[in-house]
CSV table of C-alpha atoms in Angstrom, one decimal:
chain,number,residue,atom,x,y,z
N,1,UNK,CA,64.3,66.3,203.8
N,2,UNK,CA,63.2,67.1,199.9
N,3,UNK,CA,62.8,64.5,197.3
N,4,UNK,CA,63.3,64.9,193.6
N,5,UNK,CA,64.1,63.0,190.3
N,6,UNK,CA,66.6,63.5,187.7
N,7,UNK,CA,66.9,61.4,184.6
N,8,UNK,CA,64.8,58.9,186.7
N,9,UNK,CA,66.9,59.1,189.7
N,10,UNK,CA,65.5,59.1,192.3
N,11,UNK,CA,67.3,62.8,194.7
N,12,UNK,CA,67.1,63.4,198.8
N,13,UNK,CA,68.2,66.9,199.7
N,14,UNK,CA,68.3,68.5,202.2
N,15,UNK,CA,70.2,71.8,203.1
N,16,UNK,CA,73.2,71.3,205.1
N,17,UNK,CA,76.3,73.8,205.8
N,18,UNK,CA,79.8,74.0,204.4
N,19,UNK,CA,80.7,72.7,200.4
N,20,UNK,CA,78.3,71.2,198.4
N,21,UNK,CA,78.7,67.7,198.6
N,22,UNK,CA,77.2,64.7,197.1
N,23,UNK,CA,76.9,60.7,197.1
N,24,UNK,CA,75.5,58.6,194.7
N,25,UNK,CA,74.8,55.0,195.5
N,26,UNK,CA,73.3,52.1,193.4
N,27,UNK,CA,71.9,49.0,195.4
N,28,UNK,CA,74.8,45.9,194.3
N,29,UNK,CA,77.7,44.9,196.0
N,30,UNK,CA,79.2,41.2,196.1
N,31,UNK,CA,75.4,40.0,197.0
N,32,UNK,CA,74.1,40.4,194.1
N,33,UNK,CA,77.1,38.6,192.0
N,34,UNK,CA,76.9,34.8,191.4
N,35,UNK,CA,79.2,32.0,192.6
N,36,UNK,CA,81.0,31.9,188.8
N,37,UNK,CA,81.0,35.8,188.8
N,38,UNK,CA,82.6,36.9,191.7
N,39,UNK,CA,84.4,40.4,191.6
N,40,UNK,CA,82.4,41.5,189.0
N,41,UNK,CA,81.0,44.2,190.8
N,42,UNK,CA,84.5,45.5,192.2
N,43,UNK,CA,86.1,44.4,188.4
N,44,UNK,CA,82.9,47.5,187.1
N,45,UNK,CA,84.1,49.7,189.8
N,46,UNK,CA,87.7,49.3,189.0
N,47,UNK,CA,87.2,49.5,185.9
N,48,UNK,CA,85.7,53.2,186.4
N,49,UNK,CA,88.8,54.0,188.6
N,50,UNK,CA,91.1,53.6,185.4
N,51,UNK,CA,88.4,55.7,183.7
N,52,UNK,CA,89.1,58.1,186.1
N,53,UNK,CA,85.8,60.2,185.4
N,54,UNK,CA,86.1,62.3,188.3
N,55,UNK,CA,86.4,65.9,188.6
N,56,UNK,CA,86.0,67.0,192.2
N,57,UNK,CA,88.9,67.4,194.2
N,58,UNK,CA,87.0,65.9,196.6
N,59,UNK,CA,86.0,62.3,196.5
N,60,UNK,CA,85.8,58.9,197.3
N,61,UNK,CA,84.5,55.5,196.1
N,62,UNK,CA,83.5,52.6,197.3
N,63,UNK,CA,82.2,48.7,196.8
N,64,UNK,CA,80.7,47.0,199.0
N,65,UNK,CA,78.6,44.0,200.0
N,66,UNK,CA,75.4,45.7,199.5
N,67,UNK,CA,76.3,48.8,198.0
N,68,UNK,CA,78.4,51.0,195.6
N,69,UNK,CA,78.5,54.1,196.2
N,70,UNK,CA,80.4,57.2,194.6
N,71,UNK,CA,80.7,60.5,196.9
N,72,UNK,CA,82.1,64.2,196.2
N,73,UNK,CA,82.8,67.5,197.7
N,74,UNK,CA,83.4,70.8,196.1
N,75,UNK,CA,81.5,73.9,194.5
N,76,UNK,CA,78.5,73.1,192.1
N,77,UNK,CA,80.1,73.1,188.8
N,78,UNK,CA,82.7,70.4,189.9
N,79,UNK,CA,80.2,68.7,191.8
N,80,UNK,CA,77.5,68.6,188.7
N,81,UNK,CA,80.4,67.9,186.4
N,82,UNK,CA,81.6,65.1,188.6
N,83,UNK,CA,78.1,62.9,188.4
N,84,UNK,CA,77.7,63.9,185.0
N,85,UNK,CA,80.6,62.0,184.0
N,86,UNK,CA,81.0,59.5,186.3
N,87,UNK,CA,77.4,58.3,184.8
N,88,UNK,CA,78.6,58.6,181.2
N,89,UNK,CA,81.7,56.4,181.7
N,90,UNK,CA,79.4,54.0,183.4
N,91,UNK,CA,77.1,53.7,180.5
N,92,UNK,CA,80.0,53.4,178.4
N,93,UNK,CA,81.3,50.2,180.2
N,94,UNK,CA,83.1,48.2,179.4
N,95,UNK,CA,85.8,49.9,177.4
N,96,UNK,CA,87.5,48.5,174.3
N,97,UNK,CA,90.8,47.9,175.6
N,98,UNK,CA,89.0,44.8,178.8
N,99,UNK,CA,92.4,43.1,178.0
N,100,UNK,CA,94.6,45.3,179.1
N,101,UNK,CA,92.1,47.4,182.0
N,102,UNK,CA,92.2,43.7,183.5
N,103,UNK,CA,95.7,42.7,183.1
N,104,UNK,CA,97.1,44.9,186.5
N,105,UNK,CA,94.2,44.2,189.0
N,106,UNK,CA,94.4,42.8,192.1
N,107,UNK,CA,91.5,40.6,191.8
N,108,UNK,CA,91.9,39.5,196.0
N,109,UNK,CA,91.9,43.6,196.1
N,110,UNK,CA,88.3,43.4,197.5
N,111,UNK,CA,86.8,45.1,200.6
N,112,UNK,CA,84.2,42.6,201.8
N,113,UNK,CA,82.5,42.7,205.0
N,114,UNK,CA,85.4,43.3,207.0
N,115,UNK,CA,86.5,39.5,206.3
N,116,UNK,CA,90.1,39.4,206.6
N,117,UNK,CA,91.5,36.1,206.1
N,118,UNK,CA,89.2,34.7,203.1
N,119,UNK,CA,88.2,31.5,203.4
N,120,UNK,CA,89.3,30.9,206.8
N,121,UNK,CA,87.8,33.6,208.7
N,122,UNK,CA,84.7,32.2,211.3
N,123,UNK,CA,82.1,35.4,210.1
N,124,UNK,CA,82.7,34.1,206.6
N,125,UNK,CA,81.9,30.7,207.3
N,126,UNK,CA,78.9,31.8,209.3
N,127,UNK,CA,77.7,33.4,206.3
N,128,UNK,CA,78.2,31.1,203.7
N,129,UNK,CA,76.7,28.5,206.4
N,130,UNK,CA,73.4,30.6,206.8
N,131,UNK,CA,73.0,32.0,203.3
N,132,UNK,CA,74.2,29.0,201.0
N,133,UNK,CA,76.6,29.4,197.5
N,134,UNK,CA,74.6,33.5,197.1
N,135,UNK,CA,73.7,36.5,198.6
N,136,UNK,CA,75.7,37.1,201.5
N,137,UNK,CA,77.1,33.9,202.0
N,138,UNK,CA,79.2,35.1,198.8
N,139,UNK,CA,81.7,37.1,201.0
N,140,UNK,CA,84.1,34.5,202.1
N,141,UNK,CA,85.3,33.0,198.5
N,142,UNK,CA,87.6,34.5,196.7
N,143,UNK,CA,87.3,36.2,193.1
N,144,UNK,CA,87.0,35.1,189.7
N,145,UNK,CA,90.4,35.3,187.3
N,146,UNK,CA,88.9,38.8,185.7
N,147,UNK,CA,90.8,37.6,182.5
N,148,UNK,CA,87.9,35.0,182.8
N,149,UNK,CA,84.9,37.6,182.1
N,150,UNK,CA,83.7,38.8,178.9
N,151,UNK,CA,82.1,42.2,177.5
N,152,UNK,CA,79.1,40.7,177.6
N,153,UNK,CA,79.2,39.7,181.1
N,154,UNK,CA,79.7,42.9,182.0
N,155,UNK,CA,77.4,44.8,180.1
N,156,UNK,CA,75.1,43.1,181.6
N,157,UNK,CA,75.7,43.2,185.0
N,158,UNK,CA,76.1,47.4,184.0
N,159,UNK,CA,72.8,46.9,182.4
N,160,UNK,CA,71.4,45.2,185.7
N,161,UNK,CA,72.8,47.1,188.6
N,162,UNK,CA,73.7,50.7,187.4
N,163,UNK,CA,70.8,52.1,186.7
N,164,UNK,CA,68.4,54.8,187.2
N,165,UNK,CA,65.4,53.1,189.1
N,166,UNK,CA,68.6,51.5,191.6
N,167,UNK,CA,70.4,54.2,191.9
N,168,UNK,CA,70.1,57.3,195.4
N,169,UNK,CA,71.4,60.9,194.6
N,170,UNK,CA,72.1,62.4,197.6
N,171,UNK,CA,72.7,66.0,198.2
N,172,UNK,CA,73.6,68.3,201.1
N,173,UNK,CA,71.8,71.0,199.5
N,174,UNK,CA,69.8,71.9,196.2
N,175,UNK,CA,71.4,69.6,192.7
N,176,UNK,CA,72.9,71.6,190.1
N,177,UNK,CA,70.8,72.4,187.2
N,178,UNK,CA,73.8,71.5,185.3
N,179,UNK,CA,73.8,68.1,186.8
N,180,UNK,CA,72.5,65.1,184.1
N,181,UNK,CA,72.7,61.1,185.4
N,182,UNK,CA,72.3,59.6,182.4
N,183,UNK,CA,72.5,56.3,183.3
N,184,UNK,CA,71.1,52.9,181.3
N,185,UNK,CA,67.4,52.6,182.6
N,186,UNK,CA,66.3,50.0,184.1
N,187,UNK,CA,64.4,48.7,187.9
N,188,UNK,CA,65.1,48.4,191.3
N,189,UNK,CA,67.1,45.1,191.6
N,190,UNK,CA,65.7,42.1,194.1
N,191,UNK,CA,68.0,40.9,196.2
N,192,UNK,CA,68.0,36.9,197.7
N,193,UNK,CA,68.3,36.6,201.2
N,194,UNK,CA,66.3,33.6,202.3
N,195,UNK,CA,68.3,31.5,204.3
N,196,UNK,CA,70.1,28.5,202.3
N,197,UNK,CA,69.5,26.4,206.0
N,198,UNK,CA,66.7,26.9,208.6
N,199,UNK,CA,67.2,26.3,211.3
N,200,UNK,CA,65.0,25.7,214.8
N,201,UNK,CA,67.4,25.6,217.7
N,202,UNK,CA,70.7,26.8,218.0
N,203,UNK,CA,73.1,24.7,216.6
N,204,UNK,CA,77.1,24.2,216.1
N,205,UNK,CA,79.9,22.8,213.4
N,206,UNK,CA,83.2,22.4,212.9
N,207,UNK,CA,85.2,24.1,209.6
N,208,UNK,CA,88.0,24.9,208.3
N,209,UNK,CA,88.8,28.6,210.4
N,210,UNK,CA,91.0,30.7,212.1
N,211,UNK,CA,88.5,32.0,215.3
N,212,UNK,CA,85.4,31.4,216.7
N,213,UNK,CA,82.5,33.1,215.5
N,214,UNK,CA,78.7,33.6,216.8
N,215,UNK,CA,76.1,34.7,214.6
N,216,UNK,CA,71.7,35.4,215.3
N,217,UNK,CA,69.4,36.9,213.4
N,218,UNK,CA,67.6,40.3,214.9
N,219,UNK,CA,64.8,42.2,213.7
N,220,UNK,CA,66.8,45.4,213.2
N,221,UNK,CA,66.8,48.4,215.3
N,222,UNK,CA,69.9,50.1,217.5
N,223,UNK,CA,69.0,48.7,220.5
N,224,UNK,CA,69.7,45.6,219.5
N,225,UNK,CA,73.1,46.0,217.4
N,226,UNK,CA,73.8,47.9,221.2
N,227,UNK,CA,72.6,44.7,223.6
N,228,UNK,CA,75.2,43.0,220.8
N,229,UNK,CA,77.7,45.7,221.6
N,230,UNK,CA,76.4,44.6,225.4
N,231,UNK,CA,77.4,40.9,224.8
N,232,UNK,CA,81.1,41.8,223.4
N,233,UNK,CA,81.4,44.2,227.2
N,234,UNK,CA,80.8,40.9,228.9
N,235,UNK,CA,83.0,38.2,226.5
N,236,UNK,CA,85.9,41.0,226.1
N,237,UNK,CA,86.8,40.2,229.9
N,238,UNK,CA,85.7,36.5,229.9
N,239,UNK,CA,88.5,35.7,227.4
N,240,UNK,CA,90.9,38.4,228.8
N,241,UNK,CA,91.4,36.1,232.0
N,242,UNK,CA,91.4,33.0,230.5
N,243,UNK,CA,94.1,33.6,228.4
N,244,UNK,CA,92.5,33.4,225.4
N,245,UNK,CA,92.3,36.4,223.1
N,246,UNK,CA,92.3,40.5,224.1
N,247,UNK,CA,89.5,40.9,222.6
N,248,UNK,CA,85.9,39.9,221.2
N,249,UNK,CA,84.7,42.0,217.4
N,250,UNK,CA,81.7,42.7,217.3
N,251,UNK,CA,79.8,42.1,214.3
N,252,UNK,CA,77.1,42.9,212.1
N,253,UNK,CA,75.8,42.9,208.2
N,254,UNK,CA,72.4,44.5,206.7
N,255,UNK,CA,70.8,41.7,205.4
N,256,UNK,CA,67.4,43.3,204.4
N,257,UNK,CA,64.2,45.2,206.2
N,258,UNK,CA,63.2,42.8,208.6
N,259,UNK,CA,66.3,40.8,209.8
N,260,UNK,CA,70.3,41.9,210.4
N,261,UNK,CA,72.6,39.4,211.1
N,262,UNK,CA,74.6,40.2,214.1
N,263,UNK,CA,77.8,38.3,216.1
N,264,UNK,CA,80.4,38.4,218.2
N,265,UNK,CA,84.1,36.9,216.4
N,266,UNK,CA,86.7,36.2,218.7
N,267,UNK,CA,90.8,35.1,216.9
N,268,UNK,CA,93.6,34.1,217.2
N,269,UNK,CA,96.8,35.9,218.0
N,270,UNK,CA,100.3,34.7,217.7
N,271,UNK,CA,101.6,35.6,221.0
N,272,UNK,CA,98.4,33.8,223.2
N,273,UNK,CA,97.1,29.5,223.1
N,274,UNK,CA,93.9,29.4,221.6
N,275,UNK,CA,91.8,27.6,223.5
N,276,UNK,CA,88.7,27.6,220.5
N,277,UNK,CA,86.3,25.2,223.3
N,278,UNK,CA,86.8,27.3,225.7
N,279,UNK,CA,86.1,30.5,223.7
N,280,UNK,CA,83.3,29.0,222.5
N,281,UNK,CA,81.9,27.6,225.4
N,282,UNK,CA,82.6,32.1,226.9
N,283,UNK,CA,79.9,33.2,224.1
N,284,UNK,CA,77.4,30.9,224.5
N,285,UNK,CA,77.3,31.0,228.5
N,286,UNK,CA,78.0,34.9,228.0
N,287,UNK,CA,74.7,35.1,225.6
N,288,UNK,CA,72.8,32.9,227.6
N,289,UNK,CA,73.1,34.9,230.2
N,290,UNK,CA,72.3,38.3,229.0
N,291,UNK,CA,69.1,36.9,227.5
N,292,UNK,CA,68.1,35.7,230.2
N,293,UNK,CA,69.3,37.7,233.1
N,294,UNK,CA,68.8,41.0,230.9
N,295,UNK,CA,70.8,44.2,231.2
N,296,UNK,CA,72.4,45.5,234.1
N,297,UNK,CA,73.7,48.7,235.8
N,298,UNK,CA,77.2,47.4,234.7
N,299,UNK,CA,75.8,46.8,230.9
N,300,UNK,CA,74.4,50.1,231.3
N,301,UNK,CA,77.0,52.1,232.2
N,302,UNK,CA,79.4,50.4,229.4
N,303,UNK,CA,76.8,50.8,226.3
N,304,UNK,CA,76.6,54.7,227.9
N,305,UNK,CA,80.4,54.7,227.5
N,306,UNK,CA,80.3,53.2,224.0
N,307,UNK,CA,78.2,55.6,222.7
N,308,UNK,CA,80.0,59.1,224.4
N,309,UNK,CA,83.4,57.5,223.8
N,310,UNK,CA,85.9,60.0,222.0
N,311,UNK,CA,87.8,58.8,219.2
N,312,UNK,CA,91.2,57.6,219.5
N,313,UNK,CA,94.1,59.6,220.0
N,314,UNK,CA,95.7,57.2,216.6
N,315,UNK,CA,92.6,57.4,215.1
N,316,UNK,CA,92.2,61.4,214.9
N,317,UNK,CA,94.3,62.1,211.7
N,318,UNK,CA,92.3,60.3,209.7
N,319,UNK,CA,88.7,61.0,211.1
N,320,UNK,CA,89.9,64.6,210.3
N,321,UNK,CA,91.4,64.0,206.8
N,322,UNK,CA,87.7,62.4,206.0
N,323,UNK,CA,85.5,65.5,208.0
N,324,UNK,CA,84.2,66.3,204.7
N,325,UNK,CA,82.7,63.5,204.1
N,326,UNK,CA,80.4,63.3,207.4
N,327,UNK,CA,77.7,66.1,206.0
N,328,UNK,CA,77.1,63.6,203.1
N,329,UNK,CA,76.6,60.7,205.7
N,330,UNK,CA,74.3,62.4,207.5
N,331,UNK,CA,71.8,61.5,204.1
N,332,UNK,CA,73.5,57.5,204.1
N,333,UNK,CA,71.3,56.1,205.7
N,334,UNK,CA,68.0,57.6,203.4
N,335,UNK,CA,69.4,56.3,200.3
N,336,UNK,CA,70.3,53.1,201.7
N,337,UNK,CA,65.9,52.6,203.0
N,338,UNK,CA,64.7,53.7,199.5
N,339,UNK,CA,67.4,50.7,197.9
N,340,UNK,CA,66.7,48.8,200.4
N,341,UNK,CA,64.0,48.8,202.8
N,342,UNK,CA,66.3,49.0,205.9
N,343,UNK,CA,70.2,50.5,207.0
N,344,UNK,CA,73.1,49.8,208.4
N,345,UNK,CA,72.8,51.0,212.3
N,346,UNK,CA,75.5,52.3,214.4
N,347,UNK,CA,76.3,52.3,218.1
N,348,UNK,CA,76.1,56.1,218.5
N,349,UNK,CA,72.7,56.9,216.2
N,350,UNK,CA,69.7,58.0,218.4
N,351,UNK,CA,67.9,55.5,219.9
N,352,UNK,CA,64.1,54.4,218.1
N,353,UNK,CA,62.5,53.1,221.7
N,354,UNK,CA,61.3,56.5,224.1
N,355,UNK,CA,62.2,55.7,226.5
N,356,UNK,CA,65.0,54.4,225.9
N,357,UNK,CA,66.7,50.6,226.0
N,358,UNK,CA,64.2,49.3,229.3
N,359,UNK,CA,63.7,45.4,230.4
N,360,UNK,CA,61.8,44.5,228.6
N,361,UNK,CA,62.3,45.9,225.2
N,362,UNK,CA,65.6,44.5,225.4
N,363,UNK,CA,63.8,40.7,226.2
N,364,UNK,CA,61.5,41.3,223.4
N,365,UNK,CA,64.3,42.0,220.6
N,366,UNK,CA,66.4,39.2,222.1
N,367,UNK,CA,63.3,36.6,222.3
N,368,UNK,CA,64.4,35.3,219.2
N,369,UNK,CA,68.8,35.2,219.6
N,370,UNK,CA,69.3,31.9,221.6
N,371,UNK,CA,66.8,29.9,218.7
N,372,UNK,CA,68.7,31.8,215.9
N,373,UNK,CA,72.1,31.1,217.5
N,374,UNK,CA,74.8,29.5,215.2
N,375,UNK,CA,78.7,28.9,216.1
N,376,UNK,CA,81.6,28.0,214.3
N,377,UNK,CA,84.6,26.2,215.5
N,378,UNK,CA,87.8,24.9,214.1
N,379,UNK,CA,87.9,21.2,213.4
N,380,UNK,CA,89.0,18.6,216.2
N,381,UNK,CA,87.4,21.7,218.6
N,382,UNK,CA,84.7,19.8,220.6
N,383,UNK,CA,82.7,22.8,223.1
N,384,UNK,CA,80.5,21.8,225.6
N,385,UNK,CA,77.3,23.7,224.9
N,386,UNK,CA,74.6,23.2,227.0
N,387,UNK,CA,70.9,23.1,224.3
N,388,UNK,CA,73.1,23.4,220.9
N,389,UNK,CA,73.1,21.0,219.0
N,390,UNK,CA,76.0,19.4,216.7
N,391,UNK,CA,75.8,20.0,213.0
N,392,UNK,CA,78.9,19.3,211.4
N,393,UNK,CA,78.8,18.7,207.7
N,394,UNK,CA,78.0,14.6,207.3
N,395,UNK,CA,80.3,12.3,206.7
N,396,UNK,CA,80.2,8.7,205.7
N,397,UNK,CA,82.4,5.5,205.5
N,398,UNK,CA,81.4,5.4,201.7
N,399,UNK,CA,84.1,5.7,199.3
N,400,UNK,CA,83.3,6.4,196.0
N,401,UNK,CA,85.3,5.0,192.3
N,402,UNK,CA,87.9,7.2,191.5
N,403,UNK,CA,91.4,8.3,191.0
N,404,UNK,CA,93.1,8.3,194.4
N,405,UNK,CA,95.9,10.7,194.8
N,406,UNK,CA,97.9,9.8,198.2
N,407,UNK,CA,99.9,12.5,200.1
N,408,UNK,CA,102.8,14.5,199.1
N,409,UNK,CA,105.6,11.1,200.5
N,410,UNK,CA,107.5,13.5,203.2
N,411,UNK,CA,103.3,14.4,204.3
N,412,UNK,CA,102.3,9.7,204.5
N,413,UNK,CA,103.5,10.3,208.3
N,414,UNK,CA,101.2,12.2,209.3
N,415,UNK,CA,98.3,11.9,207.1
N,416,UNK,CA,97.2,8.0,206.2
N,417,UNK,CA,94.0,9.4,204.5
N,418,UNK,CA,93.3,10.0,200.9
N,419,UNK,CA,92.1,12.3,198.0
N,420,UNK,CA,89.5,10.8,195.7
N,421,UNK,CA,88.5,12.3,192.4
N,422,UNK,CA,85.9,10.7,190.6
N,423,UNK,CA,84.2,11.9,187.9
N,424,UNK,CA,81.7,13.5,189.5
N,425,UNK,CA,82.5,14.6,192.8
N,426,UNK,CA,86.2,15.0,195.0
N,427,UNK,CA,86.1,13.0,198.2
N,428,UNK,CA,88.6,13.8,200.8
N,429,UNK,CA,89.2,10.6,202.7
N,430,UNK,CA,90.6,11.1,206.9
N,431,UNK,CA,92.9,9.0,208.7
N,432,UNK,CA,90.2,7.1,210.0
N,433,UNK,CA,88.3,6.6,206.9
N,434,UNK,CA,85.3,9.2,207.5
N,435,UNK,CA,84.5,10.4,204.2
N,436,UNK,CA,83.3,13.6,202.8
N,437,UNK,CA,81.9,14.2,199.3
N,438,UNK,CA,81.6,17.3,196.9
N,439,UNK,CA,79.7,17.3,194.0
N,440,UNK,CA,81.3,18.7,191.6
N,441,UNK,CA,78.9,21.4,191.3
N,442,UNK,CA,78.9,22.5,194.2
N,443,UNK,CA,83.4,22.2,194.5
N,444,UNK,CA,85.2,24.7,194.2
N,445,UNK,CA,89.2,24.6,195.0
N,446,UNK,CA,91.2,27.0,196.8
N,447,UNK,CA,94.7,27.6,196.4
N,448,UNK,CA,97.1,30.5,198.3
N,449,UNK,CA,100.7,29.8,197.9
N,450,UNK,CA,101.4,26.3,199.3
N,451,UNK,CA,97.8,25.9,201.3
N,452,UNK,CA,94.8,24.1,198.7
N,453,UNK,CA,91.8,23.9,200.6
N,454,UNK,CA,88.6,22.4,198.5
N,455,UNK,CA,85.2,23.9,199.9
N,456,UNK,CA,81.5,22.5,199.5
N,457,UNK,CA,80.1,26.5,198.8
N,458,UNK,CA,76.4,24.5,199.2
N,459,UNK,CA,76.9,23.2,202.8
N,460,UNK,CA,79.7,26.6,203.2
N,461,UNK,CA,82.8,24.7,204.9
N,462,UNK,CA,86.1,24.0,203.8
N,463,UNK,CA,88.5,21.0,204.0
N,464,UNK,CA,93.0,21.7,203.8
N,465,UNK,CA,93.9,19.1,201.3
N,466,UNK,CA,96.9,20.9,201.2
N,467,UNK,CA,99.0,17.2,201.8
N,468,UNK,CA,97.7,16.6,198.4
N,469,UNK,CA,98.6,19.9,196.4
N,470,UNK,CA,100.5,17.8,193.7
N,471,UNK,CA,97.7,17.2,192.5
N,472,UNK,CA,96.6,20.8,191.7
N,473,UNK,CA,96.8,19.3,188.1
N,474,UNK,CA,94.3,16.7,188.5
N,475,UNK,CA,91.5,19.0,190.6
N,476,UNK,CA,91.5,21.2,187.1
N,477,UNK,CA,91.4,19.4,184.9
N,478,UNK,CA,88.0,18.3,186.3
N,479,UNK,CA,86.5,21.6,186.9
N,480,UNK,CA,86.1,25.2,184.9
N,481,UNK,CA,88.5,27.4,185.2
N,482,UNK,CA,86.4,29.1,187.2
N,483,UNK,CA,85.8,26.8,190.1
N,484,UNK,CA,89.8,27.3,191.0
N,485,UNK,CA,90.4,31.1,192.9
N,486,UNK,CA,93.4,32.5,194.2
N,487,UNK,CA,93.4,33.8,198.0
N,488,UNK,CA,94.1,36.5,199.7
N,489,UNK,CA,97.3,36.2,200.6
N,490,UNK,CA,96.7,38.8,203.6
C-alpha cells in the first residue's frame, strides 16, 4: 500500500482489479457532538446530500458513531470530479437557504450504533452509563430539533471536523491527477474516550429498557471479538431452552487503540414472555464459565463455522448489489488506523495470533472481562448474579419543594407517586416514597406519542413519566428547548 498526500489530505493507494474506487473518510461522528448538539453531524451529512454534489454512477455515504464516509466508483474522470465537487461543497456549508434545507429532514433518521429503540435500548443504556453525556454515551439520546441549529454552529462544526487534517482518502489505484481535495485546513480531531463511571468489579443496575445487555471492556483484537461470539453461541441455546428469546445479539463498539466495548444484547419478542432476571443470570453464568473454563471443542467448531459461513440466501441480492464497494472496503482499516489508532474488527478477519486462538491466548484476552462487566436489566428485575454489585441510580426519601404534579386522574389508581418540578431540579416520587432527583443541568425530557421519559444524562438513566404527560408544558417552561427531544417512533 502506498501513502501519498493531496491538498493536505492523507491518501492510501493500493492496486486492486476492477474499476477505480475511492473512499473519503472523516474522523467524526455522533460521538463528536455535544449533548445539546446531537444530530449536528447528521445535519451536515444531510446538507451535503441535499446539495447533490455526487458525480460518479456508483456512490454511497454514511455517518456513524466514529466516522463519516463518502464512497464512489467509476472512471478516473468521474471519481476525480466526484470528490473534487464534494470537497468544494463541504467548504461552502452551510447553504444560504438553511431554514428551507432543514424543513424536510427527519432528525431521527440516523443510523447510530445499531440502536433500534432509542432511549429504551439496553445497549444504549450501557454506553450512556459508561461514558456519560459525551462520546459514545450520546448514542442513546434523540437528536435536537434541527431547526434550532444556527449557521454559525454548522460552520464551526465543519471547520473543526471536516478538514484536510481529519480526513483520509483511500483508492484502489493511483488517484487521478485531476482530483482536488480542497477542504478547510485543520488538525486531526481529538476524541474524549474516558469512562465517566469507573468501577472495580462487575456491576448490574436497573433502567427503563426493553431487554437485557452485557458489556465488557477489551483490548482490540479479532480474537476478542471471536471470544465474545463464542459467548453468544453459548447464550443462544440457553435462552432458547428457557423460552426467553429466540437468540442473542453480538454487540461491538470501537473506542480507541486500547479499548473496544464488546457485549451481548437479549431483546424480548412479542411472541414470548420475557424473563429479564433469568436472561441476566444466563448471561453472567455463561460469561463466568467461558472465562474460567476457556474454549472447548464445541466453541472452536462454532467459531470456525461462523468464520466460514455462507451469505444467507435472503441477503444474496443485497450482497451482490453492494459488490462494487467490496474492493474499497479492503482499504477501510488503513483509514481507521490512521484516524483513530484502531479499526473495527470482523469475525472473518485473519487472526493476529500466529498459532491461532490458543487456550492461553484466550485467557489473556479475557483476563479483565469479569471485572469490567456491566449488566442492565429493566426496572422491577432482581437477578441473582454472584459476585456482581447492585449499582442502580441512588434514591432518597427527601421530597424537594416545588410544583407537585399528580398522575392524570385516570392513572391515579395504579400510580400513587408524583412529579416535583423545582427551580433547579425535577424529581420523581414513586408509590413507596422513593425519590429520584435529576438536576436541571442533567435533565432531558423525551417525548414519543403519548409516552414521556425523564433522563438523567449524568447517570445515563431513564425514568418513565408518561402518567404525568399533562405536565409537559410545565417541563418545557423550566428546560431549554434543546433539552426537549422527540424520540424516533421505530
